[in-house]
Amino acid sequence: GQNIDQPTEMTATEGAIVQINCTYQTSGFNGLFWYQQHAGEAPTFLSYNVLDGLEEKGRFSSFLSRSKGYSYLLLKELQMKDSASYLCAVRRGSTLGRLYFGRGTQLTVWP
Amino acid sequence: ETGVTQTPRHLVMGMTNKKSLKCEQHLGHNAMYWYKQSAKKPLELMFVYNFKEQTENNSVPSRFSPECPNSSHLFLHLHTLQPEDSALYLCASRDRDSRADTQYFGPGTRLTVL
């Protein structure tokens, strides 16, 4: 396994900011992905990091530290529709290489 | 909508049945994947196809048999399954033209084996 760890559940209120952490241990690291999955739906791509630093995309940002094996997904100005499972996935080797997923973090946003 | 479709969306089958799951994409992607998502477990890769050729089999039991007749279609043939095979089966295709070589997922087939 690739030892990808993320919290099981998180809660937050509308308008707030939430940070979902992901730690990993792997060889041949070649990128980290965040996906959002609403219940009964397909995982949808949110962000990708392969170099250290912050990638910002609207209300969502993702950070990577390769030396620490650590990433986080930051969600700002939370909305009810952001209630979903957030999946951290690490890619190994070539770009055809498989993705290794964490168990997902179930985020609930309260009014 | 990711452009990846899967049918059926729900399937209930007995252990002696034979059924097939279908995945289709017309996004021009050349790599397609089957994943299994069980409750409380991480998404687990099953098979990878690149340009219709199987490039990876993640030690999947032979009761699961994939088929990729062309780069737009992917099937998963099921026979003599076990109740523990009940899960959400997700298909994905890969966009090589994106910076991230991103995988895009279909909505999945919710499979129940009785």
mmCIF file of C-alpha atoms in Angstrom:
data_model
loop_
_atom_site.group_PDB
_atom_site.id
_atom_site.type_symbol
_atom_site.label_atom_id
_atom_site.label_comp_id
_atom_site.label_asym_id
_atom_site.label_seq_id
_atom_site.Cartn_x
_atom_site.Cartn_y
_atom_site.Cartn_z
ATOM 1 C CA GLY A 1 0.000 0.000 0.000
ATOM 2 C CA GLN A 2 0.886 3.624 -0.269
ATOM 3 C CA ASN A 3 -0.197 4.698 3.252
ATOM 4 C CA ILE A 4 -2.415 7.586 2.250
ATOM 5 C CA ASP A 5 -4.103 9.048 5.295
ATOM 6 C CA GLN A 6 -6.835 11.624 5.565
ATOM 7 C CA PRO A 7 -9.422 12.316 8.256
ATOM 8 C CA THR A 8 -12.613 10.298 7.987
ATOM 9 C CA GLU A 9 -15.045 13.106 8.710
ATOM 10 C CA MET A 10 -15.107 16.891 9.087
ATOM 11 C CA THR A 11 -17.845 19.419 9.685
ATOM 12 C CA ALA A 12 -17.990 23.149 9.089
ATOM 13 C CA THR A 13 -20.535 25.936 8.708
ATOM 14 C CA GLU A 14 -21.553 27.882 5.634
ATOM 15 C CA GLY A 15 -19.194 30.711 4.796
ATOM 16 C CA ALA A 16 -16.333 29.220 6.790
ATOM 17 C CA ILE A 17 -12.955 27.915 5.634
ATOM 18 C CA VAL A 18 -11.974 24.261 6.014
ATOM 19 C CA GLN A 19 -8.647 22.529 5.437
ATOM 20 C CA ILE A 20 -8.563 18.798 4.640
ATOM 21 C CA ASN A 21 -5.157 17.233 5.181
ATOM 22 C CA CYS A 22 -3.622 14.267 3.407
ATOM 23 C CA THR A 23 -0.345 12.532 4.220
ATOM 24 C CA TYR A 24 1.291 9.879 2.118
ATOM 25 C CA GLN A 25 4.302 7.609 1.915
ATOM 26 C CA THR A 26 5.289 6.417 -1.530
ATOM 27 C CA SER A 27 8.212 5.882 -3.866
ATOM 28 C CA GLY A 28 8.206 7.229 -7.398
ATOM 29 C CA PHE A 29 5.869 10.092 -6.526
ATOM 30 C CA ASN A 30 4.477 11.721 -9.654
ATOM 31 C CA GLY A 31 1.631 13.930 -8.582
ATOM 32 C CA LEU A 32 -1.172 14.318 -6.076
ATOM 33 C CA PHE A 33 -4.812 14.741 -6.987
ATOM 34 C CA TRP A 34 -7.897 15.847 -5.120
ATOM 35 C CA TYR A 35 -11.338 14.653 -6.197
ATOM 36 C CA GLN A 36 -14.799 15.547 -4.920
ATOM 37 C CA GLN A 37 -17.461 12.844 -4.759
ATOM 38 C CA HIS A 38 -21.096 13.518 -3.923
ATOM 39 C CA ALA A 39 -23.105 10.552 -2.698
ATOM 40 C CA GLY A 40 -24.093 8.287 -5.579
ATOM 41 C CA GLU A 41 -22.104 10.276 -8.131
ATOM 42 C CA ALA A 42 -18.778 10.073 -9.952
ATOM 43 C CA PRO A 43 -15.635 11.493 -8.374
ATOM 44 C CA THR A 44 -14.888 14.800 -10.096
ATOM 45 C CA PHE A 45 -11.410 16.240 -10.505
ATOM 46 C CA LEU A 46 -10.622 19.272 -8.340
ATOM 47 C CA SER A 47 -6.881 19.850 -8.367
ATOM 48 C CA TYR A 48 -3.441 18.532 -9.153
ATOM 49 C CA ASN A 49 -0.042 19.233 -7.585
ATOM 50 C CA VAL A 50 3.284 17.803 -8.661
ATOM 51 C CA LEU A 51 5.621 20.564 -7.453
ATOM 52 C CA ASP A 52 5.770 22.059 -3.974
ATOM 53 C CA GLY A 53 3.512 24.991 -3.341
ATOM 54 C CA LEU A 54 -0.016 26.224 -3.589
ATOM 55 C CA GLU A 55 -2.363 25.868 -6.556
ATOM 56 C CA GLU A 56 -5.405 28.124 -6.413
ATOM 57 C CA LYS A 57 -8.594 27.587 -8.366
ATOM 58 C CA GLY A 58 -11.471 29.791 -7.301
ATOM 59 C CA ARG A 59 -12.716 28.868 -3.831
ATOM 60 C CA PHE A 60 -10.507 25.767 -3.758
ATOM 61 C CA SER A 61 -6.739 25.668 -3.227
ATOM 62 C CA SER A 62 -4.390 22.722 -2.865
ATOM 63 C CA PHE A 63 -0.945 22.658 -1.305
ATOM 64 C CA LEU A 64 1.864 20.132 -1.596
ATOM 65 C CA SER A 65 5.073 19.512 0.310
ATOM 66 C CA ARG A 66 6.908 16.584 -1.243
ATOM 67 C CA SER A 67 9.616 16.476 1.410
ATOM 68 C CA LYS A 68 6.960 16.083 4.112
ATOM 69 C CA GLY A 69 4.661 13.802 2.141
ATOM 70 C CA TYR A 70 1.838 16.220 2.882
ATOM 71 C CA SER A 71 -0.951 17.955 1.030
ATOM 72 C CA TYR A 72 -4.030 19.885 1.984
ATOM 73 C CA LEU A 73 -7.168 21.006 0.218
ATOM 74 C CA LEU A 74 -8.479 24.390 1.343
ATOM 75 C CA LEU A 75 -12.106 25.250 0.741
ATOM 76 C CA LYS A 76 -13.159 28.865 1.272
ATOM 77 C CA GLU A 77 -16.594 30.490 1.572
ATOM 78 C CA LEU A 78 -18.159 27.102 2.161
ATOM 79 C CA GLN A 79 -21.546 26.383 0.628
ATOM 80 C CA MET A 80 -24.046 23.654 1.411
ATOM 81 C CA LYS A 81 -23.295 22.048 -1.953
ATOM 82 C CA ASP A 82 -19.699 21.470 -0.811
ATOM 83 C CA SER A 83 -20.948 18.671 1.449
ATOM 84 C CA ALA A 84 -19.286 15.640 -0.155
ATOM 85 C CA SER A 85 -16.454 13.171 0.196
ATOM 86 C CA TYR A 86 -13.011 14.536 -0.737
ATOM 87 C CA LEU A 87 -10.554 11.977 -2.065
ATOM 88 C CA CYS A 88 -6.784 12.395 -1.983
ATOM 89 C CA ALA A 89 -4.920 10.311 -4.584
ATOM 90 C CA VAL A 90 -1.220 9.849 -5.277
ATOM 91 C CA ARG A 91 0.219 8.846 -8.647
ATOM 92 C CA ARG A 92 3.363 6.754 -8.890
ATOM 93 C CA GLY A 93 5.781 6.376 -11.740
ATOM 94 C CA SER A 94 4.832 7.330 -15.289
ATOM 95 C CA THR A 95 1.779 9.362 -16.117
ATOM 96 C CA LEU A 96 0.098 6.107 -17.049
ATOM 97 C CA GLY A 97 0.829 5.026 -13.504
ATOM 98 C CA ARG A 98 -1.966 4.050 -11.220
ATOM 99 C CA LEU A 99 -3.596 6.354 -8.723
ATOM 100 C CA TYR A 100 -3.603 5.302 -5.080
ATOM 101 C CA PHE A 101 -6.537 6.723 -3.185
ATOM 102 C CA GLY A 102 -7.107 7.540 0.444
ATOM 103 C CA ARG A 103 -10.378 6.525 2.099
ATOM 104 C CA GLY A 104 -11.843 9.968 1.595
ATOM 105 C CA THR A 105 -12.922 12.701 4.003
ATOM 106 C CA GLN A 106 -16.665 13.166 4.397
ATOM 107 C CA LEU A 107 -17.296 16.896 4.764
ATOM 108 C CA THR A 108 -20.641 18.111 6.088
ATOM 109 C CA VAL A 109 -21.450 21.798 5.757
ATOM 110 C CA TRP A 110 -24.117 23.094 8.155
ATOM 111 C CA PRO A 111 -26.225 26.207 7.586
ATOM 112 C CA GLU B 1 -21.188 15.307 -16.450
ATOM 113 C CA THR B 2 -17.635 14.135 -17.125
ATOM 114 C CA GLY B 3 -18.317 12.638 -20.549
ATOM 115 C CA VAL B 4 -17.843 9.093 -19.263
ATOM 116 C CA THR B 5 -21.037 7.034 -19.135
ATOM 117 C CA GLN B 6 -21.691 3.706 -17.459
ATOM 118 C CA THR B 7 -24.552 1.243 -17.735
ATOM 119 C CA PRO B 8 -26.350 -0.099 -15.894
ATOM 120 C CA ARG B 9 -26.328 2.280 -12.935
ATOM 121 C CA HIS B 10 -27.621 -0.424 -10.597
ATOM 122 C CA LEU B 11 -27.333 -4.197 -10.864
ATOM 123 C CA VAL B 12 -28.493 -7.003 -8.597
ATOM 124 C CA MET B 13 -27.290 -10.479 -9.461
ATOM 125 C CA GLY B 14 -27.102 -13.942 -7.989
ATOM 126 C CA MET B 15 -23.832 -15.774 -7.533
ATOM 127 C CA THR B 16 -24.479 -18.015 -10.531
ATOM 128 C CA ASN B 17 -25.427 -15.229 -12.935
ATOM 129 C CA LYS B 18 -23.353 -13.771 -15.744
ATOM 130 C CA LYS B 19 -23.621 -10.049 -16.383
ATOM 131 C CA SER B 20 -21.596 -7.277 -18.008
ATOM 132 C CA LEU B 21 -20.898 -3.673 -17.102
ATOM 133 C CA LYS B 22 -20.366 -1.162 -19.883
ATOM 134 C CA CYS B 23 -18.368 2.044 -19.983
ATOM 135 C CA GLU B 24 -18.261 4.507 -22.851
ATOM 136 C CA GLN B 25 -16.375 7.726 -23.546
ATOM 137 C CA HIS B 26 -16.185 9.847 -26.658
ATOM 138 C CA LEU B 27 -13.646 12.294 -25.304
ATOM 139 C CA GLY B 28 -10.782 11.017 -27.418
ATOM 140 C CA HIS B 29 -9.035 9.537 -24.403
ATOM 141 C CA ASN B 30 -6.765 6.560 -25.018
ATOM 142 C CA ALA B 31 -6.511 5.022 -21.561
ATOM 143 C CA MET B 32 -9.405 3.532 -19.637
ATOM 144 C CA TYR B 33 -9.619 2.089 -16.130
ATOM 145 C CA TRP B 34 -11.842 -0.024 -13.924
ATOM 146 C CA TYR B 35 -11.936 0.784 -10.204
ATOM 147 C CA LYS B 36 -13.794 -0.818 -7.301
ATOM 148 C CA GLN B 37 -15.151 1.310 -4.456
ATOM 149 C CA SER B 38 -16.278 -0.614 -1.376
ATOM 150 C CA ALA B 39 -17.782 0.908 1.729
ATOM 151 C CA LYS B 40 -15.162 2.295 4.097
ATOM 152 C CA LYS B 41 -12.305 1.328 1.759
ATOM 153 C CA PRO B 42 -10.202 3.381 -0.646
ATOM 154 C CA LEU B 43 -10.932 3.352 -4.351
ATOM 155 C CA GLU B 44 -9.041 0.352 -5.703
ATOM 156 C CA LEU B 45 -7.658 0.044 -9.221
ATOM 157 C CA MET B 46 -8.624 -3.177 -11.014
ATOM 158 C CA PHE B 47 -7.537 -2.906 -14.657
ATOM 159 C CA VAL B 48 -5.840 -0.434 -16.994
ATOM 160 C CA TYR B 49 -6.164 -0.355 -20.765
ATOM 161 C CA ASN B 50 -3.995 1.839 -22.983
ATOM 162 C CA PHE B 51 -4.838 1.979 -26.694
ATOM 163 C CA LYS B 52 -7.050 -1.113 -26.224
ATOM 164 C CA GLU B 53 -4.224 -3.139 -24.687
ATOM 165 C CA GLN B 54 -4.397 -4.244 -21.079
ATOM 166 C CA THR B 55 -1.392 -2.786 -19.304
ATOM 167 C CA GLU B 56 -2.269 -3.586 -15.733
ATOM 168 C CA ASN B 57 -4.202 -6.209 -13.806
ATOM 169 C CA ASN B 58 -4.131 -5.494 -10.104
ATOM 170 C CA SER B 59 -4.343 -9.159 -9.053
ATOM 171 C CA VAL B 60 -8.054 -9.223 -9.771
ATOM 172 C CA PRO B 61 -9.818 -12.618 -9.475
ATOM 173 C CA SER B 62 -10.652 -14.269 -12.780
ATOM 174 C CA ARG B 63 -14.377 -14.007 -12.098
ATOM 175 C CA PHE B 64 -13.897 -10.419 -13.332
ATOM 176 C CA SER B 65 -13.012 -10.342 -17.023
ATOM 177 C CA PRO B 66 -12.389 -7.007 -18.782
ATOM 178 C CA GLU B 67 -12.743 -6.346 -22.484
ATOM 179 C CA CYS B 68 -11.741 -3.270 -24.481
ATOM 180 C CA PRO B 69 -12.845 -3.598 -28.130
ATOM 181 C CA ASN B 70 -11.811 -0.039 -28.964
ATOM 182 C CA SER B 71 -10.528 3.015 -27.153
ATOM 183 C CA SER B 72 -14.066 4.342 -26.561
ATOM 184 C CA HIS B 73 -15.603 1.286 -24.937
ATOM 185 C CA LEU B 74 -14.710 -0.817 -21.937
ATOM 186 C CA PHE B 75 -16.588 -3.774 -20.511
ATOM 187 C CA LEU B 76 -16.349 -5.743 -17.299
ATOM 188 C CA HIS B 77 -17.789 -9.250 -17.590
ATOM 189 C CA LEU B 78 -18.916 -10.790 -14.309
ATOM 190 C CA HIS B 79 -19.502 -14.460 -13.534
ATOM 191 C CA THR B 80 -19.857 -16.532 -10.375
ATOM 192 C CA LEU B 81 -19.372 -13.506 -8.145
ATOM 193 C CA GLN B 82 -19.359 -13.567 -4.352
ATOM 194 C CA PRO B 83 -21.368 -11.360 -1.985
ATOM 195 C CA GLU B 84 -18.150 -9.565 -0.997
ATOM 196 C CA ASP B 85 -17.898 -8.341 -4.603
ATOM 197 C CA SER B 86 -20.829 -6.030 -3.933
ATOM 198 C CA ALA B 87 -19.484 -2.504 -4.448
ATOM 199 C CA LEU B 88 -19.557 0.539 -6.686
ATOM 200 C CA TYR B 89 -17.640 -0.135 -9.901
ATOM 201 C CA LEU B 90 -16.223 2.977 -11.482
ATOM 202 C CA CYS B 91 -14.832 3.458 -14.958
ATOM 203 C CA ALA B 92 -12.396 6.252 -15.751
ATOM 204 C CA SER B 93 -10.622 7.554 -18.830
ATOM 205 C CA ARG B 94 -7.456 9.578 -19.017
ATOM 206 C CA ASP B 95 -6.941 12.924 -20.697
ATOM 207 C CA ARG B 96 -3.359 12.980 -21.942
ATOM 208 C CA ASP B 97 -3.747 16.527 -23.210
ATOM 209 C CA SER B 98 -4.280 17.968 -19.765
ATOM 210 C CA ARG B 99 -1.347 19.194 -17.724
ATOM 211 C CA ALA B 100 -2.155 16.675 -15.062
ATOM 212 C CA ASP B 101 -2.973 13.677 -17.273
ATOM 213 C CA THR B 102 -6.196 13.656 -15.327
ATOM 214 C CA GLN B 103 -8.479 10.664 -14.967
ATOM 215 C CA TYR B 104 -12.196 11.382 -15.391
ATOM 216 C CA PHE B 105 -14.715 9.063 -13.786
ATOM 217 C CA GLY B 106 -18.092 7.787 -14.839
ATOM 218 C CA PRO B 107 -21.026 7.672 -12.388
ATOM 219 C CA GLY B 108 -20.446 4.035 -11.548
ATOM 220 C CA THR B 109 -22.506 0.853 -11.399
ATOM 221 C CA ARG B 110 -23.800 -0.066 -7.945
ATOM 222 C CA LEU B 111 -23.509 -3.873 -7.879
ATOM 223 C CA THR B 112 -25.218 -6.103 -5.321
ATOM 224 C CA VAL B 113 -24.433 -9.817 -5.307
ATOM 225 C CA LEU B 114 -26.971 -11.957 -3.483
#
